[in-house]
Structures are given as C-alpha cells and as structure tokens.
Short mmCIF file of C-alpha atoms in Angstrom, two decimals:
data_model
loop_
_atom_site.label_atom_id
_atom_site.label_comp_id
_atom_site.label_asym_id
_atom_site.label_seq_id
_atom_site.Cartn_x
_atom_site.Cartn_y
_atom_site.Cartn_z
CA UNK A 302 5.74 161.29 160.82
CA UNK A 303 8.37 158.27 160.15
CA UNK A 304 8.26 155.95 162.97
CA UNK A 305 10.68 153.32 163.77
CA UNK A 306 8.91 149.89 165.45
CA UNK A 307 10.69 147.46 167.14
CA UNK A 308 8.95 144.18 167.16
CA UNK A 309 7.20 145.46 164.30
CA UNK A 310 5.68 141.75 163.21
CA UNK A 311 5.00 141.16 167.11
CA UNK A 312 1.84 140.56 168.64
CA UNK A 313 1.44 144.08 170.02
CA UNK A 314 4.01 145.40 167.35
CA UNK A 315 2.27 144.39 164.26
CA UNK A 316 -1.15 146.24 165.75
CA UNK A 317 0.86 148.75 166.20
CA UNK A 318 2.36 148.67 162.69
CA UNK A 319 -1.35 148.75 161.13
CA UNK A 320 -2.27 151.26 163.26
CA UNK A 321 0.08 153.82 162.53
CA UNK A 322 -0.26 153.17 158.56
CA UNK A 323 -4.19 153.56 158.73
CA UNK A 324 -3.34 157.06 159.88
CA UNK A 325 -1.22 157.81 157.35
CA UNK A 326 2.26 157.53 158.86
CA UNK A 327 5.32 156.30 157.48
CA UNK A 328 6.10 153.18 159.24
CA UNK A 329 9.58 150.81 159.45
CA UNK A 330 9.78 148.13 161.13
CA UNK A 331 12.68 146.91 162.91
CA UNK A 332 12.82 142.61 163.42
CA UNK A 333 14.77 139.57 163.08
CA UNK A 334 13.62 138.28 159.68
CA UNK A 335 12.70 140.58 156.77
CA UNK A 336 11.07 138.18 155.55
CA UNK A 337 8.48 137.56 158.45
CA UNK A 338 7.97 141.01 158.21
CA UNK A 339 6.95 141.49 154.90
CA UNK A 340 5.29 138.40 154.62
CA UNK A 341 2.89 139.90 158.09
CA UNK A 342 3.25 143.77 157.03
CA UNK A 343 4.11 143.97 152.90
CA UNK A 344 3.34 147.45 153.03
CA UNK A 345 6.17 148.99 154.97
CA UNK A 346 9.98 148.89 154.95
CA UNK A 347 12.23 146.34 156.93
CA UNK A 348 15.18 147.00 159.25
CA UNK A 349 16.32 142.66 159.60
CA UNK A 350 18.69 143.43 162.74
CA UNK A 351 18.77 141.25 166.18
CA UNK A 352 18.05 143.55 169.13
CA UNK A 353 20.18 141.77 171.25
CA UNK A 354 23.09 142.74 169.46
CA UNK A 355 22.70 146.22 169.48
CA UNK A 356 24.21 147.41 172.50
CA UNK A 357 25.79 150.41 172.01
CA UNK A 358 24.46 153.96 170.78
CA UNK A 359 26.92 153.03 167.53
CA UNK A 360 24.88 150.11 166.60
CA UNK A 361 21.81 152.19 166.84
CA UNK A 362 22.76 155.14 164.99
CA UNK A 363 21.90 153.72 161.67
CA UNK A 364 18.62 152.80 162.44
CA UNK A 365 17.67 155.86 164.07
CA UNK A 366 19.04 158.37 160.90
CA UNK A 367 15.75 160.15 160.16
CA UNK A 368 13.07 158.71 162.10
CA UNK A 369 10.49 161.38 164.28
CA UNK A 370 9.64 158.68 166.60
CA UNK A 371 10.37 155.39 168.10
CA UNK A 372 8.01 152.40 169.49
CA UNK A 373 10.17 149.52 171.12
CA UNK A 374 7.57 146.91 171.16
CA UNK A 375 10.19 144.07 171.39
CA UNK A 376 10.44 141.91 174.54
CA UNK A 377 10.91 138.47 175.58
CA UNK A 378 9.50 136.30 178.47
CA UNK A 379 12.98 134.57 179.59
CA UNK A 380 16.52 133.58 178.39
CA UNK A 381 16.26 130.75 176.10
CA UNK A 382 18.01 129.35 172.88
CA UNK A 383 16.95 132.33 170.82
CA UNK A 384 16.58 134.69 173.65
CA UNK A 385 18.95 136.72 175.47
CA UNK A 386 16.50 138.85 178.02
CA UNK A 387 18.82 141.19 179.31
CA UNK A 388 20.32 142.59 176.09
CA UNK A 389 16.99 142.57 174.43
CA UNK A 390 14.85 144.63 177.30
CA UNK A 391 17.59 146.22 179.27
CA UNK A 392 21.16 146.71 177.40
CA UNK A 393 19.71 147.78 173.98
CA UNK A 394 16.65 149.80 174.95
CA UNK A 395 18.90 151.21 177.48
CA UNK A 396 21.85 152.14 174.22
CA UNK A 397 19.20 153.22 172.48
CA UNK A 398 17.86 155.99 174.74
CA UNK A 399 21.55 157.02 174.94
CA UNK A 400 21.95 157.14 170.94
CA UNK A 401 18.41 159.42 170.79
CA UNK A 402 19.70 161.91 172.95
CA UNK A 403 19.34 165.48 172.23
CA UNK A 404 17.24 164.78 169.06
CA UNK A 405 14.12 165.75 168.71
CA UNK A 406 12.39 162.16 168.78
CA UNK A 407 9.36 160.82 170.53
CA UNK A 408 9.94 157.56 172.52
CA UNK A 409 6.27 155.24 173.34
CA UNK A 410 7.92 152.21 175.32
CA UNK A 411 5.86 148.72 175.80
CA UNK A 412 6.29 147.76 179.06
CA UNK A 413 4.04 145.93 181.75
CA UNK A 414 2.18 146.71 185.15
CA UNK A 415 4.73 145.50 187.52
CA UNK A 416 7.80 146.63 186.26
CA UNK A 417 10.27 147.81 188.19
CA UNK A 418 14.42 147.56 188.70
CA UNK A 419 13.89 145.38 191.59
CA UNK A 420 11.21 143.44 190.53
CA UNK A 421 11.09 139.41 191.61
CA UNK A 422 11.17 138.47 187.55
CA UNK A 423 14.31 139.19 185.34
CA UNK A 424 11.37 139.71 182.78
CA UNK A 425 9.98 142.72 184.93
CA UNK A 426 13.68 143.72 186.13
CA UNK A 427 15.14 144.16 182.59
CA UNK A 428 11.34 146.05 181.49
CA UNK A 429 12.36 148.36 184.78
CA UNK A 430 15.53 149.58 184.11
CA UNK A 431 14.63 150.66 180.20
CA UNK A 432 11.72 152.11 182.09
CA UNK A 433 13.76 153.89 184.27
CA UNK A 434 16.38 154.96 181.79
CA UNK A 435 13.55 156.40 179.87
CA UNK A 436 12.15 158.46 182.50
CA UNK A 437 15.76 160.03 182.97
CA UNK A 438 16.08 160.87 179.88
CA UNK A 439 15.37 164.22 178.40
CA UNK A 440 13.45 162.62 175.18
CA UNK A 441 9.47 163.26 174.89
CA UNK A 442 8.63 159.42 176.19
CA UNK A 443 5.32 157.98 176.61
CA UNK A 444 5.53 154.51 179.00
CA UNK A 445 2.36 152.47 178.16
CA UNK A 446 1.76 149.28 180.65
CA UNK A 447 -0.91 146.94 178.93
CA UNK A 448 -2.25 144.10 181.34
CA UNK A 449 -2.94 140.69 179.18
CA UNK A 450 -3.06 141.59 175.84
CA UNK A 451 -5.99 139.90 173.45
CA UNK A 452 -5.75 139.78 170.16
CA UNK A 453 -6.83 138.27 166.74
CA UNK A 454 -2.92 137.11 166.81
CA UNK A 455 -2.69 134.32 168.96
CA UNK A 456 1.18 133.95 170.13
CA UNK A 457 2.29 133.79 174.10
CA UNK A 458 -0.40 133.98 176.48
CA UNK A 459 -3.35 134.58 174.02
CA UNK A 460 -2.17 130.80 172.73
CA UNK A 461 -2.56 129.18 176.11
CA UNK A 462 -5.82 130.61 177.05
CA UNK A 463 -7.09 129.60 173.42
CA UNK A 464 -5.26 125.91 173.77
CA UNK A 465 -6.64 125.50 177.65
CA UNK A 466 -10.08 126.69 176.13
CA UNK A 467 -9.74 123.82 173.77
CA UNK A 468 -9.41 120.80 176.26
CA UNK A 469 -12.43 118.40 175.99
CA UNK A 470 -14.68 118.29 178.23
CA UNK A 471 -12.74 119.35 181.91
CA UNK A 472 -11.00 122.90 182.28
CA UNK A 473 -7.56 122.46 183.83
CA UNK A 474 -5.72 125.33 185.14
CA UNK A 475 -2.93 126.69 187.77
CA UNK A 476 -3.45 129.64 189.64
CA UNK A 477 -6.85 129.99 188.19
CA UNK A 478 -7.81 132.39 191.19
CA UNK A 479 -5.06 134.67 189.99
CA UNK A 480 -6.64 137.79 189.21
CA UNK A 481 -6.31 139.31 185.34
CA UNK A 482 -6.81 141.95 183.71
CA UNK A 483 -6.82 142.33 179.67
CA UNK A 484 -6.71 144.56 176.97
CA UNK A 485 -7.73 144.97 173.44
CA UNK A 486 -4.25 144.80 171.02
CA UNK A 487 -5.90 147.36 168.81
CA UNK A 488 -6.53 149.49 172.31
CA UNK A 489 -2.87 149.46 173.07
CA UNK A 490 -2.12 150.12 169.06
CA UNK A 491 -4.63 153.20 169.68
CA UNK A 492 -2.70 154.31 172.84
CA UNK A 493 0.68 154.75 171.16
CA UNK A 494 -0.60 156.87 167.91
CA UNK A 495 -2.00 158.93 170.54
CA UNK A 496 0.89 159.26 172.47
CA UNK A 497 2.99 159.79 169.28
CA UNK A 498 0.57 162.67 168.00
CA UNK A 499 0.65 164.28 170.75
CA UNK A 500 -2.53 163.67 171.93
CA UNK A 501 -1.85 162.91 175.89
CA UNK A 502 0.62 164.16 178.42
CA UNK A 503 3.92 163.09 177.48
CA UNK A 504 6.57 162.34 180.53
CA UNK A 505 4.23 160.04 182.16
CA UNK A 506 3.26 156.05 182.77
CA UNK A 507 0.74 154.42 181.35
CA UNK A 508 -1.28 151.61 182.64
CA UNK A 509 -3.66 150.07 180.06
CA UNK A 510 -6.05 147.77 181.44
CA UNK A 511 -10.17 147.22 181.53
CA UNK A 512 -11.82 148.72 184.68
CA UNK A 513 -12.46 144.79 186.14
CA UNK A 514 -10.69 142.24 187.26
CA UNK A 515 -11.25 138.40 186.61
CA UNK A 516 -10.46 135.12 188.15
CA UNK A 517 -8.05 133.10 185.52
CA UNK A 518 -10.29 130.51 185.73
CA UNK A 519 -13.25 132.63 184.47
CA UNK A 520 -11.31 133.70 181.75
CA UNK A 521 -10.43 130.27 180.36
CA UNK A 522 -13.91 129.39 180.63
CA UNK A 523 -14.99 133.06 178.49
CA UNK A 524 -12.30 131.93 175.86
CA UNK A 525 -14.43 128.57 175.85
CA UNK A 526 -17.30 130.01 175.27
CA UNK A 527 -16.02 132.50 172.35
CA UNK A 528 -14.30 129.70 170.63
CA UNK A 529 -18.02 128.03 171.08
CA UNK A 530 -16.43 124.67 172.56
CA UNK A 531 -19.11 123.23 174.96
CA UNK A 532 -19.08 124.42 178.50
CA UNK A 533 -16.35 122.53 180.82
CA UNK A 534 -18.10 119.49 182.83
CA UNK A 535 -15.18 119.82 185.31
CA UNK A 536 -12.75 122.36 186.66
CA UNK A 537 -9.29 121.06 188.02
CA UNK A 538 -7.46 123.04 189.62
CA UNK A 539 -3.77 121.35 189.50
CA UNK A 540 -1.48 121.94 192.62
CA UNK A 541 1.10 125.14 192.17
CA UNK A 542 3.91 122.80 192.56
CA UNK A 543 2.64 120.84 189.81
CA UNK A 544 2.57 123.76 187.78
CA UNK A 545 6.20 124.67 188.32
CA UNK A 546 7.32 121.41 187.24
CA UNK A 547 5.15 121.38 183.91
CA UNK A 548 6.63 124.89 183.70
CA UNK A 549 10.40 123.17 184.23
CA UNK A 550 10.15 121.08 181.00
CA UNK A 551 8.62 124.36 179.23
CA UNK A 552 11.93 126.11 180.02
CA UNK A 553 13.99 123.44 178.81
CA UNK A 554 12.32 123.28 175.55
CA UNK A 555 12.84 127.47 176.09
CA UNK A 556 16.55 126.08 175.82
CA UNK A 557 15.63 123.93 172.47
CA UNK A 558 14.01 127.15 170.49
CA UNK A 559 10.77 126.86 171.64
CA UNK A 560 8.53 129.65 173.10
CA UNK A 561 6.46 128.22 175.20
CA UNK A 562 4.21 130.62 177.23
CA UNK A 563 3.88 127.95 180.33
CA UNK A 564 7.37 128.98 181.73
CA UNK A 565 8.08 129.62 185.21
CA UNK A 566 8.37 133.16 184.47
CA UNK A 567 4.63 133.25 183.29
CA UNK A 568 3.34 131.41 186.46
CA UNK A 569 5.66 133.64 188.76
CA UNK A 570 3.83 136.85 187.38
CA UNK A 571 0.74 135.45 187.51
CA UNK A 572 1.09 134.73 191.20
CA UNK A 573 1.43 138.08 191.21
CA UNK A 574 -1.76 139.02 189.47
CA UNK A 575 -1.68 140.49 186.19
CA UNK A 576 -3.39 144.04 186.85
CA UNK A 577 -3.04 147.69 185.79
CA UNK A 578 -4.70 151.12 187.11
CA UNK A 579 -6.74 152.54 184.03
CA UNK A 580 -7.45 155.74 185.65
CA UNK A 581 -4.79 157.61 184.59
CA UNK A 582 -4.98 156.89 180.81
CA UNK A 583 -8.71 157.07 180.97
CA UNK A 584 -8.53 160.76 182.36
CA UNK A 585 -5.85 161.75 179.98
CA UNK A 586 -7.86 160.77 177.30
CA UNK A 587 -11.35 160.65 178.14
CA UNK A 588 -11.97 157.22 176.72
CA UNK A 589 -12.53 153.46 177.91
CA UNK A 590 -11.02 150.69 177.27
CA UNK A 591 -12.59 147.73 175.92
CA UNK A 592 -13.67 145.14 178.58
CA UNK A 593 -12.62 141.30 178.03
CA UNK A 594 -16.36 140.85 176.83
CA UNK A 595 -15.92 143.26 173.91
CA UNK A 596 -12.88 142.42 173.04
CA UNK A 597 -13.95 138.81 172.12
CA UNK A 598 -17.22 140.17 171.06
CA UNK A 599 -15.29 142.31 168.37
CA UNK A 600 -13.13 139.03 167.35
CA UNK A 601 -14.29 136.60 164.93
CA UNK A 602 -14.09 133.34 166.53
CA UNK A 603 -14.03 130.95 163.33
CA UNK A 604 -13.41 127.74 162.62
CA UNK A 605 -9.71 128.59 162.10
CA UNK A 606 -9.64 129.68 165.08
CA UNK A 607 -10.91 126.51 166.85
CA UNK A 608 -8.41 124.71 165.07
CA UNK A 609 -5.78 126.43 165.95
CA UNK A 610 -6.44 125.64 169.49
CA UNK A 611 -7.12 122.37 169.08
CA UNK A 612 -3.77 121.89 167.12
CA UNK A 613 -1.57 123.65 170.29
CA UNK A 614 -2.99 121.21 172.38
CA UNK A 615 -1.53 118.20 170.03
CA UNK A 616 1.80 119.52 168.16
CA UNK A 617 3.99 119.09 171.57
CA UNK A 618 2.80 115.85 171.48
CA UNK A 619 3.04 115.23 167.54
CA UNK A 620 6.51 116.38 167.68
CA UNK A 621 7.51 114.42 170.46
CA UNK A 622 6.21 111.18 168.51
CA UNK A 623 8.27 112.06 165.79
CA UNK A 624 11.25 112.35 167.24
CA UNK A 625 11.12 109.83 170.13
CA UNK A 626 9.87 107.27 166.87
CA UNK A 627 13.22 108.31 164.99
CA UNK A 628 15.46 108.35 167.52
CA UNK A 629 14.06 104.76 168.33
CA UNK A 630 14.59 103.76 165.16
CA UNK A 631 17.90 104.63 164.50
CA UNK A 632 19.28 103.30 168.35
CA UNK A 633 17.53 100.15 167.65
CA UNK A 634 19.12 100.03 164.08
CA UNK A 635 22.93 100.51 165.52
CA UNK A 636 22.24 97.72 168.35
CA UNK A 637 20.59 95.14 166.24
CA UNK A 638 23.01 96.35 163.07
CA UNK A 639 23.78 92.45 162.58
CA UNK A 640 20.46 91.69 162.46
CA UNK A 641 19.43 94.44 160.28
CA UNK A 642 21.76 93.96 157.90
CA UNK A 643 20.86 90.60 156.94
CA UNK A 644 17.61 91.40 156.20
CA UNK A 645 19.69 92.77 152.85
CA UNK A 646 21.36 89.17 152.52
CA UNK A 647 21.23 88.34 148.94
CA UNK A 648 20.54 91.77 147.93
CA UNK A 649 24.04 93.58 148.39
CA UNK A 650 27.14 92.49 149.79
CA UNK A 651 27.39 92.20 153.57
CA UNK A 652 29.87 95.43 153.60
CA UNK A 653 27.65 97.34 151.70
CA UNK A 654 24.71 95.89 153.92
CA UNK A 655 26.18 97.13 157.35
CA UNK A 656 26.98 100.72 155.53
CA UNK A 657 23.12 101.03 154.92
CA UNK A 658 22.45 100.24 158.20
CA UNK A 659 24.89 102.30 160.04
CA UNK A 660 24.16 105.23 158.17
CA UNK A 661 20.61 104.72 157.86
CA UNK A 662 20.64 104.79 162.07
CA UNK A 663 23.04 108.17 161.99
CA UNK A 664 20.44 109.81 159.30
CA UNK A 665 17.44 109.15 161.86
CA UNK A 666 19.29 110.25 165.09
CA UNK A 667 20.04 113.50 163.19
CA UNK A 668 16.04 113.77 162.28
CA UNK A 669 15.02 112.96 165.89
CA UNK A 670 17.12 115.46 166.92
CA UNK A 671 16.62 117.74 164.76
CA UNK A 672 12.89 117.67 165.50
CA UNK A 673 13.42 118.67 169.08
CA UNK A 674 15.15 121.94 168.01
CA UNK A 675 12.81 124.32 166.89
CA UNK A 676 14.93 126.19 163.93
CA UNK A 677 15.22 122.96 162.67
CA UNK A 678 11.85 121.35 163.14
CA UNK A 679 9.77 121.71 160.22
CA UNK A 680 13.31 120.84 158.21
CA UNK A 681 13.71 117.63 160.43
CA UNK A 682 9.87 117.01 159.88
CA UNK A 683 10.60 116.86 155.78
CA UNK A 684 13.84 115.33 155.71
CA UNK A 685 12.07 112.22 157.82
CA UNK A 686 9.68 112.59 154.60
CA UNK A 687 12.14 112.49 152.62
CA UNK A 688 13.80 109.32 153.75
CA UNK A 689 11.19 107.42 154.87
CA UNK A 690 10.08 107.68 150.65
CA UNK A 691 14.11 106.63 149.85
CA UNK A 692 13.58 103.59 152.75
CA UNK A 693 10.44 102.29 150.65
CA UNK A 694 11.81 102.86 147.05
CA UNK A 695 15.09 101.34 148.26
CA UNK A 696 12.97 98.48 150.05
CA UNK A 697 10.77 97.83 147.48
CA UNK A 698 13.70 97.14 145.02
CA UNK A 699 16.08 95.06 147.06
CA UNK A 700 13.73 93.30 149.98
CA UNK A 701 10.09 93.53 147.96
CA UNK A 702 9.20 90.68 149.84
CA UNK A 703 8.56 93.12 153.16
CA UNK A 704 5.90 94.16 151.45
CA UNK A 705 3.84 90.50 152.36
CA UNK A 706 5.81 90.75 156.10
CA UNK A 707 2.68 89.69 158.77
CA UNK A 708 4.10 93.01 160.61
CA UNK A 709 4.07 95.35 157.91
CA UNK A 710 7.27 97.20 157.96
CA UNK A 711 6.37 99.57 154.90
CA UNK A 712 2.54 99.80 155.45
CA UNK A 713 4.11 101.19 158.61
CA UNK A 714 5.95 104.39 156.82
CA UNK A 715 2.63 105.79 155.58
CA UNK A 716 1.12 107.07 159.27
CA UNK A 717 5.39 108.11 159.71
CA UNK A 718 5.01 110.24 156.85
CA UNK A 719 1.53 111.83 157.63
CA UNK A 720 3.01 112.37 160.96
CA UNK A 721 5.90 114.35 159.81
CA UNK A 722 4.03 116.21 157.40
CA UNK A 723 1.46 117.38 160.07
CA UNK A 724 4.38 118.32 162.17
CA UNK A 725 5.61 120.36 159.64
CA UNK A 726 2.34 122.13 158.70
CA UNK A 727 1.44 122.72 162.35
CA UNK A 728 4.91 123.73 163.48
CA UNK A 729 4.89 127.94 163.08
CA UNK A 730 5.20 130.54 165.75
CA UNK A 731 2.80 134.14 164.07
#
C-alpha cells in the first residue's frame, strides 16, 4: 500500500512513518523541510510543501496522484509566526477531502478528544470541522482521538512535562488537578496501520486513551521519577491567573517563531481535562492500550534524556541573556558613541573611529534581534561568535592595552562567546 503522511517528521507522524515501513508499506511523507525529513526518516520519499498553502483540491492533486491511503498527522496548537491554524487544520484538510473524492483512498485523520465545530479552542474548532468534513464524505475514513501523547520524541507537551520534571527540588504546576489521560505514540502509530489494513470498522471515531485518569500533578511527579530526578520536596500550585499571564508571553514568543507548549491554548484545554473513552477502540480491536506506567516503563530514560530537560528549563533564559546583552551593547554603544570612539584615539582617525562605533552598535542590535526570532536564532547565536572574535582581533591590534584594563573588557568576550555557542547548540525544535 503507498501511503501519503502529513506531518510525516511530527511527533505522532514520524511513529507513524516507522510504523507503516516496519510493515512493509511504501511510505511518503509530506512536510515543510525535506531536509528535516530525511535527516528524521532517510528511508522514505519527501513531498517539501507548506500545508497551509494548499487550499484548494488543485493544490492537492499532485500529491495525491497514486497514493492508496492518506494519514494527516499535521496540526498546530495556535496562530503564530510560522503558524496559520485555520488553513493548516481546517481549509486544507477540508480541500483535501474534496480533491480525494470518488477515489478509492483510505483517510486515518489525527484529531483529539474534544473536538468539535463549536468547540471553546480555535485548536479544537479547526480539528472539528476536518472532522466533520470527513465524516460527510463518502471516502473509507478512520478518525483516531489520542489523549496526551508520550513518546521517546519529546516536542509540545511531552517537553513541558519532561522540563517541569526537571525543576530542582519543588514541583511547580497550573491546573495540576486537571485530569489526563495519555497514550503510547507507538499505540496511536499501531492504531492507524490497523485502520489502514483494514483491520477495524471503518466510518467511525476513535478515542485512544489508557483506561485511568490522573491528576496533572501526579503526572509531573511520574515523569520525575522516570527521568530519576529526586522526589519534589515541595508542590506549588501557582494561581490560574498566573498561569495565563506566563502563558501571554508564551504566545508572544508564538508570534517570534517559537513553539512554546505553555500557550493559553494549552492551559484552556487542560481546564478542560484532557480525556478520551477507550471503549470503543478497545472492543473493535480487542486490545489495551498501554497505561502511563508502561509507557515510561518501555522508554529509556537516559542521561540524554535528563539533559534535555534540564536544558528546556535554561535555553529561554540563555537566549534571553544573549540578546538582552547585545542589544545592551549596541544601545549603549550609539549613546556613549563619543565616548566610545575615543577609546580608538591614536589608533585611526576620529571619522573612521565613529564609523566603527556606529556600525559596530547596528551589527549587535541586528544579533539581539535576531536572537529573539526563532528562524534566525541559532544564525544570530554564530554571527555574535563571529564578531565578538573580529571585536578581539580588531582590539588586540589597535587598543592592546584593554587587555591590562582593571575591568576586563576582552576577558569579558570569552563567557559571550560560550554563551552564544550554547545557544546555538541547545536551540532545535525535533
């Protein structure tokens, strides 16, 4: 069978991906970057197109040219910079339905307990109305609702619970008696080669979700444990209202390129509990799904894994270092550009002086900036690299007597530069 994947280097998509290919299928993958996709799934072949801009059955045609099935595993939590939610979840899944119809091709969509067209989330809206146009169709569709996904991917909400987990010595949480309910990735991988061979009654929902529920609270602290982190000597529980305003800045940065999973949309479904009805898939195909125990139990929890944690819990704060230190720098260089520049009396001709300085201050404003936008962070990161290694070759030959300054102005660029570089190692989305 050839099967088409959207989201296909995705945290449910790429299970999905290795899935299908351990069973023998022909798998392409449909993403963004080509790149990203070979680099997570070298085995397969790449469709680089942006969902959001496919919007008409047109678009979709040839995409679609020879594929037996389809598995839209694409989605994102809320508008943002690189996100447009409605094209991506509603107005493409929606063309694409239309450009399947009357061939003879299987449709498994990935949606989530809780969708619905009038939903209180544009998140579960735009999930609702694919869901809906699915169910009118006259295609062979399969909708599978997973509850909180776990697996050895850690991207979205598998990130937080991993960087909360890592917090020394207190737990802190909002909404931590929200009740959740997860699911194995490789479970919900299992669920659509089933539904694509055939295996369970087609024209029907899905839930996917363990038998029991859990306090978020408990589940933070089970993630602690796995990791093997030492047991939390203090809960805090921080007000709701708090949590919205943490969840403000997120969707901001949202605005900046950067997918945080703390955004309002996250805490507004998790008000809402995050929980599925089993029952159905369990009868259809006589099997259980993994609980949250044995799903971390079946997960290696190594020291990579512990330091990725740890490092979620820093890089916001790494990266806002950087750029707050550059975009210091270079205001502090255009207001005190007199005095700046005669730090290079002697050296080079006052002219040439001021030019350093002024442009010196533009280059760092453009680094400081460019660190806060995520398609341009790890470049911003090693272009401050960069010139911060021009700034001491250049000092060294015209001012070398900084060098033997009480305040150390180029001992100083050393921690800049390991900063930068660890912003640029750490800095990474899959």
């Amino acid at each position: 069978m050839r099967i088409l994947v959207l989201g296909g280097y995705g945290l449910i998509g790429l299970e999905i991906v290795r899935c299908l290919r351990a069973a023998g299928h022909e798998v392409v993958g449909l993403g963004r970057s080509t790149a990203k996709g070979r680099a997570a799934a070298p085995d397969i072949a790449w469709i680089g197109a942006d969902i959001a801009a496919l919007t008409t059955p047109q678009a979709w045609a040839p995409h679609i040219a020879g594929v037996d099935a389809i598995v839209n595993a694409a989605g994102a939590l809320q508008d943002g910079a690189r996100d447009n939610l409605r094209a991506t979840q509603q107005d493409a899944i929606v063309a694409l339905i239309q450009a399947c119809a009357g061939k003879p091709i299987r449709f498994v969509q990935i949606s989530a307990p809780g969708a619905a067209v009038d939903a209180p989330t544009a998140f579960m809206r735009t999930k609702g109305v694919a869901d809906a146009a699915l169910r009118a169709s006259g295609l062979d569709w399969f909708i599978l609702k997973p509850a909180l996904v776990i697996s050895a991917n850690a991207y979205g909400g598998t990130s937080l619970l991993r960087m909360l987990a890592a917090l020394p010595c207190a737990q802190v949480q909002v909404l931590g008696k929200s009740r959740v309910q997860s699911v194995a990735a490789t479970d919900v991988a299992d669920a659509a080669r089933l539904a694509l061979e055939g295996k369970v009654e087609a024209r029907r929902d899905y839930d996917l979700a363990e038998a029991q529920s859990h306090a978020l609270a408990d589940v933070i602290a089970k993630f602690r444990a796995w990791l093997g982190f030492s047991p939390a000597r203090l809960r805090i529980e921080l007000p709701t209202a708090l949590g919205y305003c943490i969840a403000l800045f997120a969707d901001l940065a949202g605005w900046l390129g950067w997918r945080s999973p703390l955004r309002s949309t996250a805490l507004r479904v998790l008000a809402q509990d995050v929980k599925g009805d089993g029952r159905a898939w369990a009868a259809a195909t006589g099997a259980r799904l993994k609980s949250l125990d044995e799903t971390l139990a079946s997960l290696p929890a190594t020291a990579q894994e512990r330091a990725y944690a740890r490092v979620q819990i820093l890089l916001p704060l790494l990266a806002l270092t950087l750029s707050g230190f550059w975009l210091a720098s270079g205001a502090i260089g255009i207001a005190q550009r007199d005095a700046a520049a005669r730090v290079l009396e002697g050296a080079v001709s006052p002219q040439l002086a001021m030019a350093l300085v002024l442009g010196g201050a533009v280059a760092d404003i453009a680094i400081g900036l460019g660190v806060l936008l995520r398609p341009f962070t790890r470049a911003a990161a090693l272009a401050a690299v960069a010139l911060s290694l021009l700034y001491l070759i250049a000092g060294t030959w015209l001012t070398p007597h900084l060098w033997a300054d009480p305040l150390g102005p180029f001992v100083k660029i050393f921690p800049s530069i390991a900063l930068a570089l660890a912003v640029a190692a750490f800095v990474g989305e899959r």
